[in-house]
PDB file of C-alpha atoms and ligand atoms in Angstrom:
ATOM      1  CA  MET A 128       4.650  -7.513 -19.660  1.00 43.00           C
ATOM      2  CA  SER A 129       6.697  -8.337 -16.613  1.00 45.00           C
ATOM      3  CA  SER A 130       8.931  -5.881 -14.438  1.00 44.00           C
ATOM      4  CA  GLU A 131      12.022  -7.615 -15.661  1.00 44.00           C
ATOM      5  CA  GLU A 132      11.276  -6.599 -19.264  1.00 46.00           C
ATOM      6  CA  ILE A 133      10.691  -2.985 -18.335  1.00 54.00           C
ATOM      7  CA  LYS A 134      14.318  -1.970 -18.593  1.00 47.00           C
ATOM      8  CA  THR A 135      14.760   1.156 -20.528  1.00 50.00           C
ATOM      9  CA  ASN A 136      12.772   3.035 -23.357  1.00 51.00           C
ATOM     10  CA  LYS A 137      16.258   2.963 -25.234  1.00 53.00           C
ATOM     11  CA  SER A 138      16.263   6.433 -26.361  1.00 58.00           C
ATOM     12  CA  SER A 139      19.345   7.989 -24.318  1.00 62.00           C
ATOM     13  CA  PRO A 140      23.110   7.208 -24.090  1.00 70.00           C
ATOM     14  CA  LEU A 141      23.062   8.889 -20.688  1.00 79.00           C
ATOM     15  CA  PRO A 142      23.059   6.923 -17.331  1.00 88.00           C
ATOM     16  CA  ALA A 143      19.242   6.421 -16.450  1.00 92.00           C
ATOM     17  CA  VAL A 144      17.768   9.014 -14.209  1.00 93.00           C
ATOM     18  CA  VAL A 145      16.474   6.238 -11.952  1.00 96.00           C
ATOM     19  CA  GLU A 146      17.030   2.611 -11.774  1.00 96.00           C
ATOM     20  CA  PHE A 147      15.509   0.174  -9.510  1.00 97.00           C
ATOM     21  CA  ARG A 148      17.760  -3.257  -9.716  1.00 96.00           C
ATOM     22  CA  ASP A 149      15.990  -5.963  -8.120  1.00 96.00           C
ATOM     23  CA  VAL A 150      14.715  -4.079  -5.681  1.00 97.00           C
ATOM     24  CA  SER A 151      13.031  -6.125  -2.790  1.00 96.00           C
ATOM     25  CA  LYS A 152      11.379  -4.532   0.588  1.00 96.00           C
ATOM     26  CA  VAL A 153      10.223  -6.892   3.372  1.00 96.00           C
ATOM     27  CA  TRP A 154       8.846  -4.864   6.358  1.00 95.00           C
ATOM     28  CA  ASN A 155       8.887  -6.461   9.875  1.00 94.00           C
ATOM     29  CA  PRO A 156      11.145  -9.467   8.646  1.00 93.00           C
ATOM     30  CA  GLY A 157      11.225 -12.463  10.871  1.00 92.00           C
ATOM     31  CA  THR A 158       8.118 -11.471  13.068  1.00 94.00           C
ATOM     32  CA  PRO A 159       4.465 -12.619  12.637  1.00 94.00           C
ATOM     33  CA  GLY A 160       3.864  -9.115  11.072  1.00 92.00           C
ATOM     34  CA  GLU A 161       6.371  -9.937   8.110  1.00 95.00           C
ATOM     35  CA  CYS A 162       5.059  -8.248   4.739  1.00 94.00           C
ATOM     36  CA  LYS A 163       6.786  -8.441   1.408  1.00 94.00           C
ATOM     37  CA  ALA A 164       5.843  -5.015  -0.032  1.00 95.00           C
ATOM     38  CA  LEU A 165       8.411  -5.509  -3.090  1.00 95.00           C
ATOM     39  CA  GLU A 166       9.949  -8.054  -4.971  1.00 93.00           C
ATOM     40  CA  HIS A 167      12.749  -8.157  -7.618  1.00 93.00           C
ATOM     41  CA  LEU A 168      11.324  -4.508  -8.892  1.00 95.00           C
ATOM     42  CA  ASN A 169      13.231  -3.580 -11.735  1.00 95.00           C
ATOM     43  CA  PHE A 170      12.875  -0.607 -14.199  1.00 95.00           C
ATOM     44  CA  CYS A 171      14.787   2.736 -15.552  1.00 93.00           C
ATOM     45  CA  ILE A 172      14.056   5.716 -16.524  1.00 93.00           C
ATOM     46  CA  ASP A 173      15.671   7.411 -19.402  1.00 87.00           C
ATOM     47  CA  ASP A 174      17.520  10.705 -19.145  1.00 77.00           C
ATOM     48  CA  LEU A 175      15.552  12.689 -21.788  1.00 76.00           C
ATOM     49  CA  PRO A 176      17.878  15.912 -22.534  1.00 73.00           C
ATOM     50  CA  GLY A 177      15.935  19.086 -22.142  1.00 75.00           C
ATOM     51  CA  LYS A 178      12.734  17.041 -21.269  1.00 77.00           C
ATOM     52  CA  GLY A 179      11.921  14.939 -18.246  1.00 84.00           C
ATOM     53  CA  GLU A 180       9.473  12.134 -18.299  1.00 91.00           C
ATOM     54  CA  PHE A 181       6.104  12.052 -16.357  1.00 93.00           C
ATOM     55  CA  ILE A 182       5.180   8.654 -15.237  1.00 96.00           C
ATOM     56  CA  ALA A 183       1.830   7.837 -13.767  1.00 97.00           C
ATOM     57  CA  VAL A 184       1.557   4.572 -11.446  1.00 97.00           C
ATOM     58  CA  LEU A 185      -1.524   2.774 -10.767  1.00 97.00           C
ATOM     59  CA  GLY A 186      -1.974  -0.186  -8.936  1.00 95.00           C
ATOM     60  CA  PRO A 187      -4.561  -2.193  -6.125  1.00 94.00           C
ATOM     61  CA  SER A 188      -4.352  -0.479  -2.452  1.00 92.00           C
ATOM     62  CA  GLY A 189      -1.609  -2.304  -0.964  1.00 92.00           C
ATOM     63  CA  CYS A 190       0.225  -3.397  -3.494  1.00 93.00           C
ATOM     64  CA  GLY A 191       3.832  -1.460  -2.885  1.00 95.00           C
ATOM     65  CA  LYS A 192       3.542   1.595  -4.967  1.00 96.00           C
ATOM     66  CA  SER A 193       4.083   4.261  -1.941  1.00 96.00           C
ATOM     67  CA  THR A 194       7.078   1.762  -0.792  1.00 96.00           C
ATOM     68  CA  MET A 195       8.664   2.114  -4.010  1.00 97.00           C
ATOM     69  CA  LEU A 196       8.348   6.009  -4.107  1.00 97.00           C
ATOM     70  CA  ASN A 197       9.326   6.525  -0.824  1.00 96.00           C
ATOM     71  CA  LEU A 198      12.196   4.479  -1.107  1.00 97.00           C
ATOM     72  CA  LEU A 199      13.256   6.612  -4.001  1.00 97.00           C
ATOM     73  CA  ALA A 200      12.926   9.451  -1.998  1.00 96.00           C
ATOM     74  CA  GLY A 201      15.536   7.850   0.648  1.00 96.00           C
ATOM     75  CA  PHE A 202      13.029   8.332   3.647  1.00 95.00           C
ATOM     76  CA  HIS A 203      14.729   6.536   6.692  1.00 94.00           C
ATOM     77  CA  GLU A 204      11.354   4.996   7.668  1.00 94.00           C
ATOM     78  CA  VAL A 205      11.520   2.696   4.665  1.00 95.00           C
ATOM     79  CA  PHE A 206      15.201   3.321   3.358  1.00 96.00           C
ATOM     80  CA  PRO A 207      17.432   0.862   2.803  1.00 96.00           C
ATOM     81  CA  PRO A 208      15.442  -1.808   0.588  1.00 97.00           C
ATOM     82  CA  THR A 209      15.871  -5.513   1.721  1.00 97.00           C
ATOM     83  CA  SER A 210      17.942  -6.396  -1.208  1.00 96.00           C
ATOM     84  CA  GLY A 211      18.779  -4.874  -4.645  1.00 97.00           C
ATOM     85  CA  GLU A 212      19.796  -1.225  -5.887  1.00 97.00           C
ATOM     86  CA  ILE A 213      18.538   2.070  -6.267  1.00 97.00           C
ATOM     87  CA  LEU A 214      20.454   4.185  -8.514  1.00 97.00           C
ATOM     88  CA  LEU A 215      19.972   7.902  -9.367  1.00 95.00           C
ATOM     89  CA  ARG A 216      22.173   8.756 -12.863  1.00 92.00           C
ATOM     90  CA  GLY A 217      24.299   5.866 -11.914  1.00 93.00           C
ATOM     91  CA  GLU A 218      25.069   6.631  -8.403  1.00 95.00           C
ATOM     92  CA  PRO A 219      23.328   4.694  -5.544  1.00 96.00           C
ATOM     93  CA  VAL A 220      20.775   6.273  -3.390  1.00 96.00           C
ATOM     94  CA  LYS A 221      21.878   7.072   0.484  1.00 95.00           C
ATOM     95  CA  GLY A 222      19.100   8.517   1.716  1.00 94.00           C
ATOM     96  CA  PRO A 223      16.925  11.950   1.037  1.00 94.00           C
ATOM     97  CA  GLY A 224      18.631  14.617  -1.247  1.00 92.00           C
ATOM     98  CA  ILE A 225      17.412  18.006  -2.722  1.00 90.00           C
ATOM     99  CA  ASP A 226      17.400  16.283  -6.128  1.00 92.00           C
ATOM    100  CA  ARG A 227      14.181  14.929  -5.229  1.00 95.00           C
ATOM    101  CA  GLY A 228      11.199  16.839  -4.253  1.00 93.00           C
ATOM    102  CA  MET A 229       8.151  14.991  -2.536  1.00 93.00           C
ATOM    103  CA  VAL A 230       4.050  16.239  -2.868  1.00 92.00           C
ATOM    104  CA  PHE A 231       2.023  14.604  -0.595  1.00 87.00           C
ATOM    105  CA  GLN A 232      -1.609  13.704  -0.300  1.00 81.00           C
ATOM    106  CA  LYS A 233      -2.041  15.151   2.894  1.00 79.00           C
ATOM    107  CA  TYR A 234      -1.271  18.994   3.217  1.00 72.00           C
ATOM    108  CA  SER A 235       2.563  18.886   4.138  1.00 79.00           C
ATOM    109  CA  SER A 236       3.295  22.830   5.159  1.00 89.00           C
ATOM    110  CA  PHE A 237       4.240  23.997   8.180  1.00 94.00           C
ATOM    111  CA  PRO A 238       1.095  25.408  10.018  1.00 94.00           C
ATOM    112  CA  HIS A 239       2.861  28.174  11.651  1.00 96.00           C
ATOM    113  CA  LEU A 240       4.535  29.799   8.824  1.00 97.00           C
ATOM    114  CA  THR A 241       2.844  31.998   6.014  1.00 97.00           C
ATOM    115  CA  VAL A 242       2.652  30.907   2.648  1.00 97.00           C
ATOM    116  CA  LEU A 243       6.060  33.009   1.487  1.00 98.00           C
ATOM    117  CA  GLN A 244       7.754  31.575   4.427  1.00 97.00           C
ATOM    118  CA  ASN A 245       6.846  27.913   3.963  1.00 97.00           C
ATOM    119  CA  VAL A 246       7.627  28.245   0.266  1.00 97.00           C
ATOM    120  CA  ALA A 247      11.104  29.893   1.385  1.00 97.00           C
ATOM    121  CA  PHE A 248      11.791  26.915   3.985  1.00 96.00           C
ATOM    122  CA  GLY A 249      13.663  24.362   1.784  1.00 93.00           C
ATOM    123  CA  MET A 250      15.769  27.533   0.154  1.00 94.00           C
ATOM    124  CA  ARG A 251      16.543  28.586   3.584  1.00 95.00           C
ATOM    125  CA  LEU A 252      17.551  25.581   5.121  1.00 93.00           C
ATOM    126  CA  ASN A 253      19.865  24.553   1.842  1.00 91.00           C
ATOM    127  CA  ARG A 254      21.307  28.175   1.590  1.00 92.00           C
ATOM    128  CA  GLU A 255      25.028  27.608   2.420  1.00 91.00           C
ATOM    129  CA  LYS A 256      25.155  24.118   0.225  1.00 88.00           C
ATOM    130  CA  MET A 257      23.123  25.919  -2.420  1.00 87.00           C
ATOM    131  CA  GLY A 258      24.811  29.543  -2.024  1.00 91.00           C
ATOM    132  CA  PHE A 259      21.162  31.131  -2.036  1.00 92.00           C
ATOM    133  CA  SER A 260      21.268  34.704  -0.893  1.00 95.00           C
ATOM    134  CA  ASN A 261      18.302  36.473   0.926  1.00 95.00           C
ATOM    135  CA  SER A 262      17.418  38.094  -2.274  1.00 96.00           C
ATOM    136  CA  ASP A 263      17.349  34.780  -4.281  1.00 94.00           C
ATOM    137  CA  ILE A 264      15.290  33.242  -1.642  1.00 96.00           C
ATOM    138  CA  LEU A 265      12.963  35.907  -1.526  1.00 97.00           C
ATOM    139  CA  ASP A 266      12.614  36.115  -5.277  1.00 97.00           C
ATOM    140  CA  GLN A 267      12.613  32.867  -6.381  1.00 96.00           C
ATOM    141  CA  SER A 268       9.664  31.973  -3.842  1.00 97.00           C
ATOM    142  CA  ARG A 269       7.861  34.685  -4.634  1.00 97.00           C
ATOM    143  CA  GLU A 270       8.207  33.874  -8.454  1.00 95.00           C
ATOM    144  CA  TRP A 271       6.853  29.983  -7.742  1.00 94.00           C
ATOM    145  CA  ILE A 272       4.307  31.620  -5.318  1.00 96.00           C
ATOM    146  CA  LYS A 273       3.040  33.483  -8.820  1.00 95.00           C
ATOM    147  CA  LYS A 274       3.381  30.505 -10.739  1.00 92.00           C
ATOM    148  CA  VAL A 275       1.167  28.291  -8.729  1.00 92.00           C
ATOM    149  CA  GLY A 276      -1.393  31.355  -8.458  1.00 93.00           C
ATOM    150  CA  LEU A 277      -0.887  32.599  -4.881  1.00 95.00           C
ATOM    151  CA  GLU A 278       0.384  36.102  -5.078  1.00 94.00           C
ATOM    152  CA  ALA A 279      -2.583  37.414  -3.251  1.00 96.00           C
ATOM    153  CA  HIS A 280      -2.020  35.220  -0.290  1.00 97.00           C
ATOM    154  CA  GLU A 281       1.794  35.061   0.301  1.00 97.00           C
ATOM    155  CA  ASN A 282       0.949  36.330   3.958  1.00 97.00           C
ATOM    156  CA  LYS A 283      -1.713  33.583   4.688  1.00 97.00           C
ATOM    157  CA  TYR A 284      -1.283  31.004   7.133  1.00 97.00           C
ATOM    158  CA  PRO A 285      -2.270  27.153   5.842  1.00 95.00           C
ATOM    159  CA  HIS A 286      -5.345  27.239   7.823  1.00 95.00           C
ATOM    160  CA  GLN A 287      -6.858  30.283   5.902  1.00 97.00           C
ATOM    161  CA  LEU A 288      -6.114  28.509   2.703  1.00 95.00           C
ATOM    162  CA  SER A 289      -8.511  25.975   0.682  1.00 93.00           C
ATOM    163  CA  GLY A 290      -7.548  22.412   0.233  1.00 91.00           C
ATOM    164  CA  GLY A 291      -6.372  23.321  -3.347  1.00 91.00           C
ATOM    165  CA  GLN A 292      -4.509  26.467  -2.429  1.00 93.00           C
ATOM    166  CA  GLN A 293      -2.682  24.403   0.348  1.00 94.00           C
ATOM    167  CA  GLN A 294      -1.862  21.826  -2.658  1.00 91.00           C
ATOM    168  CA  ARG A 295      -0.530  24.628  -4.613  1.00 93.00           C
ATOM    169  CA  VAL A 296       1.746  25.518  -1.445  1.00 95.00           C
ATOM    170  CA  ALA A 297       3.183  21.945  -1.224  1.00 93.00           C
ATOM    171  CA  LEU A 298       3.712  22.319  -5.186  1.00 92.00           C
ATOM    172  CA  ALA A 299       5.795  25.456  -4.716  1.00 94.00           C
ATOM    173  CA  ARG A 300       7.535  24.597  -1.852  1.00 94.00           C
ATOM    174  CA  THR A 301       8.907  21.686  -3.994  1.00 93.00           C
ATOM    175  CA  LEU A 302       9.204  23.217  -7.151  1.00 92.00           C
ATOM    176  CA  VAL A 303      11.268  26.234  -6.164  1.00 94.00           C
ATOM    177  CA  LEU A 304      14.022  23.947  -5.142  1.00 93.00           C
ATOM    178  CA  LYS A 305      14.155  22.857  -8.921  1.00 91.00           C
ATOM    179  CA  PRO A 306      14.420  19.068  -7.886  1.00 93.00           C
ATOM    180  CA  ARG A 307      15.165  16.953 -11.137  1.00 92.00           C
ATOM    181  CA  ILE A 308      13.037  14.490  -9.767  1.00 95.00           C
ATOM    182  CA  ILE A 309       9.384  15.130  -8.473  1.00 95.00           C
ATOM    183  CA  LEU A 310       7.668  12.387  -6.488  1.00 96.00           C
ATOM    184  CA  MET A 311       3.998  12.917  -6.003  1.00 96.00           C
ATOM    185  CA  ASP A 312       1.814  10.299  -3.896  1.00 95.00           C
ATOM    186  CA  GLU A 313      -1.766  10.747  -4.643  1.00 94.00           C
ATOM    187  CA  PRO A 314      -1.144  14.712  -4.581  1.00 93.00           C
ATOM    188  CA  PHE A 315      -5.117  15.445  -5.337  1.00 92.00           C
ATOM    189  CA  SER A 316      -6.923  12.654  -4.128  1.00 90.00           C
ATOM    190  CA  ALA A 317      -8.222  14.978  -1.119  1.00 87.00           C
ATOM    191  CA  LEU A 318      -9.502  17.677  -3.518  1.00 89.00           C
ATOM    192  CA  ASP A 319     -13.056  18.195  -4.821  1.00 91.00           C
ATOM    193  CA  GLU A 320     -13.197  17.455  -8.424  1.00 92.00           C
ATOM    194  CA  PRO A 321     -12.899  21.066  -9.947  1.00 91.00           C
ATOM    195  CA  THR A 322     -10.042  21.822  -7.975  1.00 91.00           C
ATOM    196  CA  ARG A 323      -8.654  18.600  -8.887  1.00 91.00           C
ATOM    197  CA  LEU A 324      -8.899  19.082 -12.645  1.00 93.00           C
ATOM    198  CA  GLU A 325      -7.546  22.492 -12.280  1.00 91.00           C
ATOM    199  CA  MET A 326      -4.434  21.213 -10.372  1.00 91.00           C
ATOM    200  CA  GLN A 327      -4.112  18.234 -13.368  1.00 92.00           C
ATOM    201  CA  ARG A 328      -3.686  21.077 -15.645  1.00 90.00           C
ATOM    202  CA  MET A 329      -1.465  23.465 -13.978  1.00 90.00           C
ATOM    203  CA  VAL A 330       0.883  20.599 -12.875  1.00 91.00           C
ATOM    204  CA  VAL A 331       1.302  19.457 -16.417  1.00 88.00           C
ATOM    205  CA  ASP A 332       1.702  23.013 -17.393  1.00 86.00           C
ATOM    206  CA  LEU A 333       4.421  23.520 -14.796  1.00 87.00           C
ATOM    207  CA  TRP A 334       6.598  20.234 -15.427  1.00 85.00           C
ATOM    208  CA  GLU A 335       6.574  21.097 -18.862  1.00 78.00           C
ATOM    209  CA  LYS A 336       8.494  24.311 -17.769  1.00 80.00           C
ATOM    210  CA  VAL A 337      10.778  22.604 -14.941  1.00 83.00           C
ATOM    211  CA  GLU A 338      11.843  19.654 -17.220  1.00 83.00           C
ATOM    212  CA  ALA A 339      12.065  17.182 -14.425  1.00 91.00           C
ATOM    213  CA  THR A 340      11.225  13.700 -14.054  1.00 93.00           C
ATOM    214  CA  VAL A 341       8.086  13.167 -12.356  1.00 95.00           C
ATOM    215  CA  ILE A 342       6.457   9.995 -11.122  1.00 97.00           C
ATOM    216  CA  MET A 343       3.056  10.325  -9.397  1.00 97.00           C
ATOM    217  CA  ILE A 344       0.997   7.415  -7.704  1.00 97.00           C
ATOM    218  CA  THR A 345      -2.472   7.918  -8.661  1.00 97.00           C
ATOM    219  CA  HIS A 346      -5.805   6.060  -7.857  1.00 94.00           C
ATOM    220  CA  SER A 347      -7.585   7.957 -10.904  1.00 96.00           C
ATOM    221  CA  ILE A 348      -7.094   6.193 -14.233  1.00 97.00           C
ATOM    222  CA  VAL A 349      -8.459   9.244 -16.183  1.00 96.00           C
ATOM    223  CA  GLU A 350      -5.888  11.348 -14.079  1.00 95.00           C
ATOM    224  CA  ALA A 351      -3.033   8.615 -15.072  1.00 96.00           C
ATOM    225  CA  VAL A 352      -3.739   8.704 -18.526  1.00 96.00           C
ATOM    226  CA  PHE A 353      -4.248  12.557 -18.551  1.00 94.00           C
ATOM    227  CA  MET A 354      -0.882  13.489 -16.859  1.00 94.00           C
ATOM    228  CA  GLY A 355       1.528  10.818 -17.446  1.00 93.00           C
ATOM    229  CA  ASP A 356       3.825  10.235 -20.784  1.00 92.00           C
ATOM    230  CA  ARG A 357       3.666   6.265 -19.626  1.00 94.00           C
ATOM    231  CA  VAL A 358       1.544   4.582 -17.022  1.00 97.00           C
ATOM    232  CA  TRP A 359       2.809   1.561 -14.975  1.00 97.00           C
ATOM    233  CA  LEU A 360       0.234  -0.400 -13.580  1.00 97.00           C
ATOM    234  CA  PHE A 361       1.451  -2.530 -10.797  1.00 95.00           C
ATOM    235  CA  SER A 362       0.596  -6.090  -9.613  1.00 92.00           C
ATOM    236  CA  HIS A 363      -1.002  -7.482  -6.687  1.00 90.00           C
ATOM    237  CA  GLY A 364       1.426  -7.026  -3.811  1.00 78.00           C
ATOM    238  CA  PRO A 365       4.401  -7.331  -3.815  1.00 89.00           C
ATOM    239  CA  GLY A 366       4.327  -5.017  -6.312  1.00 84.00           C
ATOM    240  CA  ARG A 367       6.014  -5.064  -9.515  1.00 89.00           C
ATOM    241  CA  ILE A 368       5.252  -3.422 -12.597  1.00 94.00           C
ATOM    242  CA  GLU A 369       2.625  -5.916 -14.630  1.00 94.00           C
ATOM    243  CA  LYS A 370       1.962  -3.523 -17.530  1.00 95.00           C
ATOM    244  CA  GLU A 371       3.318  -0.440 -19.078  1.00 96.00           C
ATOM    245  CA  PHE A 372       1.514   2.079 -21.292  1.00 96.00           C
ATOM    246  CA  ASN A 373       3.766   4.136 -23.154  1.00 92.00           C
ATOM    247  CA  ASP A 374       1.532   5.403 -26.346  1.00 89.00           C
ATOM    248  CA  ILE A 375      -0.589   7.832 -24.126  1.00 90.00           C
ATOM    249  CA  PRO A 376      -2.172  10.575 -26.274  1.00 90.00           C
ATOM    250  CA  LYS A 377      -0.417  13.801 -24.974  1.00 84.00           C
ATOM    251  CA  ALA A 378      -2.690  16.873 -24.184  1.00 78.00           C
ATOM    252  CA  ASP A 379      -1.801  20.362 -25.569  1.00 77.00           C
ATOM    253  CA  THR A 380      -0.180  22.896 -23.197  1.00 75.00           C
ATOM    254  CA  GLY A 381      -3.314  24.524 -21.214  1.00 77.00           C
ATOM    255  CA  LEU A 382      -5.924  22.237 -22.570  1.00 84.00           C
ATOM    256  CA  HIS A 383      -8.466  21.594 -19.782  1.00 88.00           C
ATOM    257  CA  PRO A 384      -8.769  18.113 -18.904  1.00 91.00           C
ATOM    258  CA  LEU A 385     -12.666  17.805 -19.623  1.00 92.00           C
ATOM    259  CA  VAL A 386     -11.621  18.877 -23.287  1.00 92.00           C
ATOM    260  CA  MET A 387      -9.022  16.159 -23.602  1.00 92.00           C
ATOM    261  CA  GLN A 388     -11.621  13.409 -21.951  1.00 92.00           C
ATOM    262  CA  GLY A 389     -14.001  14.122 -24.680  1.00 93.00           C
ATOM    263  CA  ARG A 390     -11.784  13.120 -27.021  1.00 94.00           C
ATOM    264  CA  LYS A 391     -11.709   9.677 -29.056  1.00 95.00           C
ATOM    265  CA  GLU A 392      -8.384   8.983 -28.564  1.00 94.00           C
ATOM    266  CA  PHE A 393      -8.279   9.878 -24.748  1.00 95.00           C
ATOM    267  CA  GLN A 394     -11.316   7.644 -24.258  1.00 96.00           C
ATOM    268  CA  GLU A 395      -9.513   4.819 -25.828  1.00 96.00           C
ATOM    269  CA  ALA A 396      -6.335   4.914 -23.660  1.00 96.00           C
ATOM    270  CA  VAL A 397      -8.323   5.095 -20.642  1.00 97.00           C
ATOM    271  CA  GLU A 398     -10.500   1.967 -21.733  1.00 97.00           C
ATOM    272  CA  LYS A 399      -7.116   0.177 -22.253  1.00 97.00           C
ATOM    273  CA  VAL A 400      -5.661   0.722 -19.292  1.00 97.00           C
ATOM    274  CA  ALA A 401      -8.982   0.117 -17.123  1.00 97.00           C
ATOM    275  CA  THR A 402      -9.387  -3.398 -18.776  1.00 97.00           C
ATOM    276  CA  ALA A 403      -5.622  -4.049 -17.596  1.00 96.00           C
ATOM    277  CA  PHE A 404      -6.646  -2.884 -14.312  1.00 95.00           C
ATOM    278  CA  ARG A 405      -9.868  -5.163 -14.203  1.00 94.00           C
ATOM    279  CA  GLU A 406      -7.703  -8.345 -15.018  1.00 93.00           C
ATOM    280  CA  ILE A 407      -5.359  -7.378 -12.565  1.00 92.00           C
ATOM    281  CA  GLU A 408      -8.400  -6.961  -9.876  1.00 86.00           C
ATOM    282  CA  LYS A 409      -9.579 -10.595 -11.267  1.00 86.00           C
ATOM    283  CA  ALA A 410      -6.193 -11.921 -10.353  1.00 81.00           C
ATOM    284  CA  LYS A 411      -6.164 -10.902  -6.893  1.00 77.00           C
ATOM    285  CA  PRO A 412      -4.891 -13.650  -4.422  1.00 71.00           C
ATOM    286  CA  VAL A 413      -7.185 -15.133  -2.480  1.00 64.00           C
ATOM    287  CA  LYS A 414      -6.275 -15.029   1.549  1.00 57.00           C
ATOM    288  CA  GLY A 415      -6.470 -17.830   3.993  1.00 44.00           C
TER     289      GLY A 415
HETATM  290  P1  ADP B 711       0.586   1.085  -1.889  1.00 97.25           P
HETATM  291  O1  ADP B 711       1.052   2.689  -1.979  1.00 97.25           O
HETATM  292  O2  ADP B 711       0.290   0.670  -2.982  1.00 97.25           O
HETATM  293  O3  ADP B 711      -0.918   1.188  -1.237  1.00 97.25           O
HETATM  294  P2  ADP B 711       2.258   0.574   0.256  1.00 97.25           P
HETATM  295  O4  ADP B 711       3.720   0.668  -0.422  1.00 97.25           O
HETATM  296  O5  ADP B 711       1.713   1.531   1.231  1.00 97.25           O
HETATM  297  O6  ADP B 711       1.223   0.370  -0.937  1.00 97.25           O
HETATM  298  O7  ADP B 711       2.321  -0.622   1.324  1.00 97.25           O
HETATM  299  C1  ADP B 711       2.621  -2.126   0.490  1.00 97.25           C
HETATM  300  C2  ADP B 711       2.361  -3.232   1.789  1.00 97.25           C
HETATM  301  O8  ADP B 711       3.434  -2.667   2.265  1.00 97.25           O
HETATM  302  C3  ADP B 711       1.142  -2.991   2.349  1.00 97.25           C
HETATM  303  O9  ADP B 711       0.730  -4.496   2.653  1.00 97.25           O
HETATM  304  C4  ADP B 711       1.295  -2.527   3.487  1.00 97.25           C
HETATM  305  O10 ADP B 711       0.439  -2.645   4.664  1.00 97.25           O
HETATM  306  C5  ADP B 711       2.598  -2.524   4.140  1.00 97.25           C
HETATM  307  N1  ADP B 711       3.332  -1.451   4.611  1.00 97.25           N
HETATM  308  C6  ADP B 711       3.619  -0.351   4.390  1.00 97.25           C
HETATM  309  N2  ADP B 711       4.174   0.348   5.357  1.00 97.25           N
HETATM  310  C7  ADP B 711       4.565  -0.352   6.128  1.00 97.25           C
HETATM  311  C8  ADP B 711       4.969  -0.120   7.671  1.00 97.25           C
HETATM  312  N3  ADP B 711       5.615   0.976   7.890  1.00 97.25           N
HETATM  313  N4  ADP B 711       5.501  -1.182   8.350  1.00 97.25           N
HETATM  314  C9  ADP B 711       4.764  -2.450   7.972  1.00 97.25           C
HETATM  315  N5  ADP B 711       3.971  -2.668   6.929  1.00 97.25           N
HETATM  316  C10 ADP B 711       3.999  -1.611   6.145  1.00 97.25           C
END
């Protein structure tokens, strides 16, 4: 399936939560370092009332996945696209916004702030715009620290936490602002396997509560199938969506990823995605 065909899942009359219209991004245009990261990327993620979709994105390294995510975040290093339009609920993206939260692979907390101060940071920054009082900030920050399981650690500094705990802080910092769109760029790839599985389960459970739309880049097919409602497979760069899988089996709330991984329908879905990934790998353009 080409990216041109992934317009919408047609289940909602509302404007799409996210729409990429013919988006291209060329880095360093007109120089020897010119690089086409995205070319005519088209997709739509519908607004499903009372529920957001979880989209897991896979693809070869360097195919433009992070460029796509960072454009959607509106980060100035990449924004605007070279051509095309990015719309959020029908409105063009103009830059970063509180409606989108990002969780990176690298631990992104401020080293000189405690867990509580880190989680409260975004609320403090936006207190006037959003009308947060001091008690709102403290109560909601503590609530999210509890939800990510760090209540015993709120006065610690990032260097006093494990990698998994630091990613919990990053999640709480993002989720406390209740973004409608959560963007995650390989959020668990620096973690050891047991911590990674624990985080996968926690994020799936939390996401069901926050009802946000999630786009998560991962290099793990198993992780994509466990977490995603839909899985997108990008082609080699310049990136476009080569294949979409929207019949991914869903885990019940609280189900451990290893239990899900043992189920036949899960293994079949993983095999289907892996086969398509291998086809893309075979089609790798020869340089030179
Ligand atoms: P992925 O996330 O799929 O690994 P990226 O979006 O990071 O891929 O990169 C896509 C392409 O754009 C790559 O060829 C990469 O080298 C290039 N690229 C990414 N960021 C920059 C940048 N700041 N300047 C120049 N080229 C870049």
